[in-house]
Short mmCIF file of C-alpha atoms in Angstrom, two decimals:
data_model
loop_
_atom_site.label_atom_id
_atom_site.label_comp_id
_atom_site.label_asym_id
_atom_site.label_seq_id
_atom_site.Cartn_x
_atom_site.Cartn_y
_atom_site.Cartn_z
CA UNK A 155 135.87 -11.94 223.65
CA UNK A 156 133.29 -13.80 222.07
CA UNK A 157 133.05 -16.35 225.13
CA UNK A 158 132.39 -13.29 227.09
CA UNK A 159 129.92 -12.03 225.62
CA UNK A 160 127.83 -15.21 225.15
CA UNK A 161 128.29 -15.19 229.26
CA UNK A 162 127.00 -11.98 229.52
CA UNK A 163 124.26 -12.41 227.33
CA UNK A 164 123.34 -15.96 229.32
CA UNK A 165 123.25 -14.21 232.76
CA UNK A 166 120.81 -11.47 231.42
CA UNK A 167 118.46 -14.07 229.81
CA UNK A 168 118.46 -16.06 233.25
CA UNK A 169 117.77 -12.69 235.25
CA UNK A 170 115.14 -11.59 232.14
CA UNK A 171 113.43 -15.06 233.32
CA UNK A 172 113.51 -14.41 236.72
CA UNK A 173 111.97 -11.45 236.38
CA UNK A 174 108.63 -12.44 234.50
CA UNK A 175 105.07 -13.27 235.74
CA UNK A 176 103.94 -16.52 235.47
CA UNK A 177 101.65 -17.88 232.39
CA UNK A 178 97.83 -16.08 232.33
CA UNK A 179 95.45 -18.62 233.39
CA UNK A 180 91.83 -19.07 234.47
CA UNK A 181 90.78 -20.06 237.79
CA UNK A 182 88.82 -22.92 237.78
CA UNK A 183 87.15 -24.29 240.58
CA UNK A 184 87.62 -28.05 241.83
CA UNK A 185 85.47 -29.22 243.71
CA UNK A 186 84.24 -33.16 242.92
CA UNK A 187 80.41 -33.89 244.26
CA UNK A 188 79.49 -30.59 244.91
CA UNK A 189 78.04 -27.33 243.63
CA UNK A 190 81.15 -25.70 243.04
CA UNK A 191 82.97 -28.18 240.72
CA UNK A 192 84.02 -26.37 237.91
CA UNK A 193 82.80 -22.80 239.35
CA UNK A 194 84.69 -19.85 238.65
CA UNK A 195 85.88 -16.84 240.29
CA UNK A 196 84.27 -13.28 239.67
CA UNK A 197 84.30 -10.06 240.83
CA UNK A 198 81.26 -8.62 242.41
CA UNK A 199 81.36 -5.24 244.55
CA UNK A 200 85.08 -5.82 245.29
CA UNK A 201 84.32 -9.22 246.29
CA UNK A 202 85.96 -12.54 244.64
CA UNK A 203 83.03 -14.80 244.33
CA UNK A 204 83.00 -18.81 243.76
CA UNK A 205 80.40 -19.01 241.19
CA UNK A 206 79.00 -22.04 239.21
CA UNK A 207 78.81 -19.92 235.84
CA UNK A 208 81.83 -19.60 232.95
CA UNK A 209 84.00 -16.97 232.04
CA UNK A 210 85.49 -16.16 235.44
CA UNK A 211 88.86 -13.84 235.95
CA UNK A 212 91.76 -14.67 234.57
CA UNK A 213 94.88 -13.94 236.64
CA UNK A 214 99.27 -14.12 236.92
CA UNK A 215 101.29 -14.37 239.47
CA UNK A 216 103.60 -11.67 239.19
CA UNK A 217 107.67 -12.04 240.43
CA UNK A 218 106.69 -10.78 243.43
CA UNK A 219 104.23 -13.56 244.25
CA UNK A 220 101.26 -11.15 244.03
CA UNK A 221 97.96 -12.61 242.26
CA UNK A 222 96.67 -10.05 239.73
CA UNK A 223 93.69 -10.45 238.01
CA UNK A 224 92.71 -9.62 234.13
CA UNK A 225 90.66 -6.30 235.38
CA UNK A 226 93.81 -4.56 236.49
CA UNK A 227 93.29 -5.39 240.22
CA UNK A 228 94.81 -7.77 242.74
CA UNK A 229 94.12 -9.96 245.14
CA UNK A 230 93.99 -8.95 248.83
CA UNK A 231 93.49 -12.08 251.60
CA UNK A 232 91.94 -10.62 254.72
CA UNK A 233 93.07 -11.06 258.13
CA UNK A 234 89.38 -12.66 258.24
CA UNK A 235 90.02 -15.00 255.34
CA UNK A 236 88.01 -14.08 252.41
CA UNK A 237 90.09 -12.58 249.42
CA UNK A 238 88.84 -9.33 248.01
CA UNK A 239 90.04 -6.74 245.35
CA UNK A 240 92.51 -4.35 246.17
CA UNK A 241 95.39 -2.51 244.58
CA UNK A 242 99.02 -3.70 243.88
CA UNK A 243 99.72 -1.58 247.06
CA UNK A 244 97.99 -3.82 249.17
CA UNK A 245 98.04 -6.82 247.14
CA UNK A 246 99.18 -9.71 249.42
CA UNK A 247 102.21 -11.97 248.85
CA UNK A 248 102.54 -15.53 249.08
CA UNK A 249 100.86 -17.08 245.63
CA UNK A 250 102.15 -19.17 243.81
CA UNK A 251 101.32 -22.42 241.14
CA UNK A 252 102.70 -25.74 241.76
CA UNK A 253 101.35 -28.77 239.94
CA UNK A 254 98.81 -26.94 238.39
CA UNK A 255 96.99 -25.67 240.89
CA UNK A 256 97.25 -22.33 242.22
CA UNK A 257 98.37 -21.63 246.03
CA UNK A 258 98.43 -19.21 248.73
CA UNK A 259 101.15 -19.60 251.33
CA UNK A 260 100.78 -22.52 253.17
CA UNK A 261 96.83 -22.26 253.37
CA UNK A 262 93.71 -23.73 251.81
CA UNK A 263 90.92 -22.06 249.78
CA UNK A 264 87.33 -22.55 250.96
CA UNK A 265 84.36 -20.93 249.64
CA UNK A 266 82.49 -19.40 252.52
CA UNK A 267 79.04 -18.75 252.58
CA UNK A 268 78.23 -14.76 253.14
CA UNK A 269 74.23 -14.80 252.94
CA UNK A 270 72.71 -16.25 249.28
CA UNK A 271 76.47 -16.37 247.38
CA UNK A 272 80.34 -17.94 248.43
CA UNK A 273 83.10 -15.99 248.78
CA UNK A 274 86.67 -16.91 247.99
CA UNK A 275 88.55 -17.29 251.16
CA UNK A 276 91.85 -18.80 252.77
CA UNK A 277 91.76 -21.02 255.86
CA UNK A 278 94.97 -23.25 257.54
CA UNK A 279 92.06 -26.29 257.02
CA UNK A 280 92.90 -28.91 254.93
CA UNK A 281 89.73 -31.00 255.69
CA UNK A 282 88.96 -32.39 252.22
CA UNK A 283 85.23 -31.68 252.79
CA UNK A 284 86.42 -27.58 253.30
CA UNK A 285 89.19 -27.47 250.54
CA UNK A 286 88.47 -25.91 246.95
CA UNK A 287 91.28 -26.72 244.53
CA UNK A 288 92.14 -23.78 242.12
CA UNK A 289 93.50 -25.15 238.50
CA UNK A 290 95.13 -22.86 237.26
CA UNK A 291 94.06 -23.60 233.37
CA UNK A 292 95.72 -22.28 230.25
CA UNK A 293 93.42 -21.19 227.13
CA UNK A 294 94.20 -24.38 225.43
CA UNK A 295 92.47 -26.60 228.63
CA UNK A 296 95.91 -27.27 230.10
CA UNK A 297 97.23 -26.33 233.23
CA UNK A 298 100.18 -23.77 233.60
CA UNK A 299 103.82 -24.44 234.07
CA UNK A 300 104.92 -24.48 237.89
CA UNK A 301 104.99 -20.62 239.29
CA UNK A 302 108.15 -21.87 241.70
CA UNK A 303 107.68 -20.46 245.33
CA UNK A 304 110.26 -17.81 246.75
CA UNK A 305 111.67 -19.55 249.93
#
């Protein structure tokens, strides 16, 4: 009896972990020799912005590989490529953290230019002089433990 429950109480810790969201983290811009290393992300008119200042969002992945952000709203990539604000309705799907960095599908993040700022925006480039890495940092300076992808 005792082995039993020690079994049952296993399997619902494993499906309790399977369940959660990943770590919180900032998103930090990477982005060596240019304007937008160590930029952050920020919201501005719906818009996710790259901008060179501190104190950007903060964001999880949630289980269902949605990004959401620390004011309640979530990340929506357009068919266009930039990523906006939207509801959990129609958040996309697809994000996720692997070695410390955090990921959309099987895309790249750019910042692209829309008049005097950068928005945040996807494209299948992987052109080193296009890509902006994403580390997804902890409070402590750290990076985040692998968010694994859903295959």
């Amino acid at each position: 009896m005792k082995f039993l429950s020690t079994v049952f109480l296993g399997a619902a810790a494993l499906a309790n972990m399977a369940l959660a969201d990943s770590e919180q983290f900032y998103l930090l811009c990477i982005k060596s020799a240019s304007q937008f290393h160590y930029s952050s992300i920020h919201p501005v008119n719906g818009q996710l912005k790259v901008i060179g200042k501190p104190d950007g969002l903060s964001a999880v992945v949630t289980d269902d590989r949605k990004l959401k952000f620390s004011d309640g709203t979530y990340a929506v990539v357009t068919q266009k490529g930039p990523v906006v604000e939207g509801s959990k309705d129609n958040a996309s799907t697809g994000f996720f953290v692997a070695d410390g960095h955090l990921q959309y599908a099987d895309l790249s993040f750019m910042p692209a230019p829309n008049g005097d700022s950068f928005d945040l925006s996807v494209t299948p480039s992987t052109d080193p002089r296009v890509v902006l890495a994403i580390r997804a940092t902890n409070n402590s300076g750290g990076v985040i433990p692998d968010f694994p992808a859903h295959n």
